[in-house]
XYZ file of C-alpha atoms in Angstrom:
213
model
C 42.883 108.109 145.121
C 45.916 110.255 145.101
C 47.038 112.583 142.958
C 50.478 112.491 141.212
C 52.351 115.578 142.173
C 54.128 115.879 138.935
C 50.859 117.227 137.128
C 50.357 120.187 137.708
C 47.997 122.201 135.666
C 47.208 119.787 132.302
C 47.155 116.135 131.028
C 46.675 116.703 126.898
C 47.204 113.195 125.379
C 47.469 112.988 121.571
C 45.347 110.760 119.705
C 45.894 109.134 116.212
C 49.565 109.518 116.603
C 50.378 105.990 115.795
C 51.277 105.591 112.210
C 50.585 102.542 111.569
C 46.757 103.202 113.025
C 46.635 106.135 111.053
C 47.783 105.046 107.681
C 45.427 102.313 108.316
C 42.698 104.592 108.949
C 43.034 106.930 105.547
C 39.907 105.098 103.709
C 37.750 105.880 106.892
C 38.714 109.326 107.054
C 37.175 109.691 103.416
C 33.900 108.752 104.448
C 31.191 110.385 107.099
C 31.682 111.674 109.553
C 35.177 112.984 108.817
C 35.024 113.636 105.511
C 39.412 113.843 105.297
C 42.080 112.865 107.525
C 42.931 115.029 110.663
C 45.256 117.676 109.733
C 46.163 118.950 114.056
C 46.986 117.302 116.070
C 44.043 115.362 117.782
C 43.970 116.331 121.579
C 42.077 115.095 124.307
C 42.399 116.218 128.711
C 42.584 113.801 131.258
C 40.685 115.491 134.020
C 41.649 116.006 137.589
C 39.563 112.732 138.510
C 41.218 110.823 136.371
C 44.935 110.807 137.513
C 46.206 108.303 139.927
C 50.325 107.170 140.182
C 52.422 104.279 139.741
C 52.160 101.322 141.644
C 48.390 102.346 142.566
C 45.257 100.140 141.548
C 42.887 101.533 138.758
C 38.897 101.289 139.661
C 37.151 99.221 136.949
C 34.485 101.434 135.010
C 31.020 100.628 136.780
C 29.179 98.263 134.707
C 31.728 97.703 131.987
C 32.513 94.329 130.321
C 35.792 95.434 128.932
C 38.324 98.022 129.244
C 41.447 98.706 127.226
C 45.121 99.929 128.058
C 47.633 102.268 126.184
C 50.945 103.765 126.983
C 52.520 106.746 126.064
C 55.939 108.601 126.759
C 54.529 111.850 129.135
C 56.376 115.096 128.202
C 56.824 117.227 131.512
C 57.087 121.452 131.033
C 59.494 122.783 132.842
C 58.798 126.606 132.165
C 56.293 128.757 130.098
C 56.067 127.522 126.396
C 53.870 129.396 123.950
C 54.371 129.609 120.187
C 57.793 127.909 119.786
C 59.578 126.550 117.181
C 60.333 123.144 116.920
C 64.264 123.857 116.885
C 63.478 125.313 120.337
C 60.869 122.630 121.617
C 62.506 120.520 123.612
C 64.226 123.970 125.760
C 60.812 124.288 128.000
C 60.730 120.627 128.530
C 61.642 119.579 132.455
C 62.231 115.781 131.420
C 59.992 112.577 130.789
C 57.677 109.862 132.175
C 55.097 107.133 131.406
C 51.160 107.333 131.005
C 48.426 104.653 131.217
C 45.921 105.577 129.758
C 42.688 102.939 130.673
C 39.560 103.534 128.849
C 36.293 101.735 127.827
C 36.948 100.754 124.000
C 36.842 103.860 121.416
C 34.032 103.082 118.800
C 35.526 106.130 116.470
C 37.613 109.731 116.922
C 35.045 111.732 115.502
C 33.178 112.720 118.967
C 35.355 111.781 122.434
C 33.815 109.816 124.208
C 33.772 112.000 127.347
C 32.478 109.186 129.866
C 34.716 106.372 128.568
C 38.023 108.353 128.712
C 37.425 110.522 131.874
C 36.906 107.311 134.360
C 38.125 107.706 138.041
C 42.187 107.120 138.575
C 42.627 105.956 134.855
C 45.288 107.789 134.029
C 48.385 106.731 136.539
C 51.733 109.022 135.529
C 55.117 107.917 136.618
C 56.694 108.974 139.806
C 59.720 110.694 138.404
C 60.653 112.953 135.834
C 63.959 111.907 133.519
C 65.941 113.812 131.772
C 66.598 112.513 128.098
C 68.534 112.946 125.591
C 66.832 112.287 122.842
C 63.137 111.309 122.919
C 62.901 109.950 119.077
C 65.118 107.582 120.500
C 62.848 105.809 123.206
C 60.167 103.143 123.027
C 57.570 102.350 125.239
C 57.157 98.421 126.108
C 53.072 97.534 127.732
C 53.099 93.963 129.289
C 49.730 92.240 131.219
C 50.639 90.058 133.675
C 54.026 89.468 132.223
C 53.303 89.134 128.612
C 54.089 92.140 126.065
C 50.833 93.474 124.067
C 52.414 96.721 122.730
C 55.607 97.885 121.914
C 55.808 101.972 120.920
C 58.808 103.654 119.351
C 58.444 107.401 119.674
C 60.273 107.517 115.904
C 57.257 105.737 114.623
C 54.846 108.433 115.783
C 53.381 110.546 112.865
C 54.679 113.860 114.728
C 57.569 113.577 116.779
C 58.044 115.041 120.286
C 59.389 118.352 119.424
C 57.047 118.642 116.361
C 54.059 118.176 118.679
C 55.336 120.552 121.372
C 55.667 123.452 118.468
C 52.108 122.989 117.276
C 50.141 122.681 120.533
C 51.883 125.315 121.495
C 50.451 127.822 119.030
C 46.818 126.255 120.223
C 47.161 126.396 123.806
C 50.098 127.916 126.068
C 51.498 125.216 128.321
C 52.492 125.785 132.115
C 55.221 124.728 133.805
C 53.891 121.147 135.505
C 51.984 120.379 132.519
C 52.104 117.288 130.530
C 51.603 115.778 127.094
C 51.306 112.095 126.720
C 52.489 112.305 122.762
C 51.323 108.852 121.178
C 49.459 105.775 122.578
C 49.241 102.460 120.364
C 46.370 102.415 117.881
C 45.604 99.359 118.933
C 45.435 99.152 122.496
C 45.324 95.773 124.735
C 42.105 94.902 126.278
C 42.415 94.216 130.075
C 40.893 92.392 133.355
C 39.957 92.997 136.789
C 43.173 92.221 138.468
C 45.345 92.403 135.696
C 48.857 93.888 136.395
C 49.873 95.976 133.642
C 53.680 97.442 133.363
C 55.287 100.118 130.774
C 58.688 100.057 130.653
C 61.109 102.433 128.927
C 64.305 100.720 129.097
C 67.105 102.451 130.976
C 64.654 105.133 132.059
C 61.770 104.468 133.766
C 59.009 102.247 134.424
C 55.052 102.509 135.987
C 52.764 99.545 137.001
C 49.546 99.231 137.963
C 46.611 96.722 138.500
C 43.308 96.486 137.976
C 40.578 96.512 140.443
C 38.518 93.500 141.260
């Protein structure tokens, strides 16, 4: 495995940031465990372990029958950003990228699923880091093997880029070389060994990767 050299302290990805997954979910929030809809953000790390880079092939979980892919738009820190506002957000960030994020399935959001999200080289980051103009503006296209399973505008998210940045940043300080993969698709695509999977933001970048055998 090798490592991407554009993380460089954290990978926080965002959970329940789709809103159509979330709106969907409200009468399950009511009930046990959650007992009310998420009111922070909902973070989870991608450890050291798990990041690989584009192009490179993702090991297949050891004894799985399934695993499933998302893709989210990566925000990259380009300086020191603690308790900002979100008029002043977007200032610390460096540019932007793409994240795969392969997992075994998610039963529920209530307990992370530590050994289903933390698998070896499941979380490949793009190679470069764009500069953007505005990210409410991009979407994130997921295709296996040619077809498209997902399709992810960042204005669809239930808290926008900048939002995000402003409120993790009063719960955690963020480095320069960090990264925050803002929203994945609620519902994400279920995969193969060997698949080739590709997310594309159009005009700005692109990461692929396949499956292992």
């Amino acid at each position: 495995m090798s490592n991407n050299p554009i993380v460089k302290g954290k990978l926080v990805c965002v959970a329940l940031n789709d809103s159509e997954q979330f709106n969907a979910m409200q009468a399950e929030f009511a009930e046990a465990p959650y007992k009310g809809a998420p009111t922070q953000p909902v973070l989870y790390f991608k450890p050291h372990n798990t990041w690989s880079t584009d192009g490179a092939v993702v090991e297949w979980a050891d004894g799985a029958d399934s695993m499933v892919v998302g893709a989210s738009l990566a925000v990259v820190f380009g300086k020191e950003c603690c308790r900002v506002s979100q008029a002043e957000a977007l200032d610390y960030v460096e540019g932007y990228t793409l994240v795969h994020d392969f997992s075994l399935v998610e039963q529920n959001y209530y307990r992370p699923d530590i050994k289903g999200k933390c698998l070896d080289t499941s979380a490949p980051i793009g190679a470069e880091v764009v500069a953007v103009a505005d990210p409410q503006a991009l979407t994130v296209v997921t295709s296996v093997n040619g077809t498209v399973v997902n399709e992810t505008p960042v204005s669809q998210l239930v808290r926008g880029v900048a939002e995000l940045i402003s409120t993790i940043s009063y719960i955690m300080t963020l480095q320069p070389g960090d990264v925050i993969a803002v929203g994945f698709p609620g519902q994400r695509a279920p995969v193969a060994k060997g698949d080739n999977v590709s997310s594309v933001i159009a005009g700005v970048t692109e990461l692929h990767n396949t499956l292992g055998e």
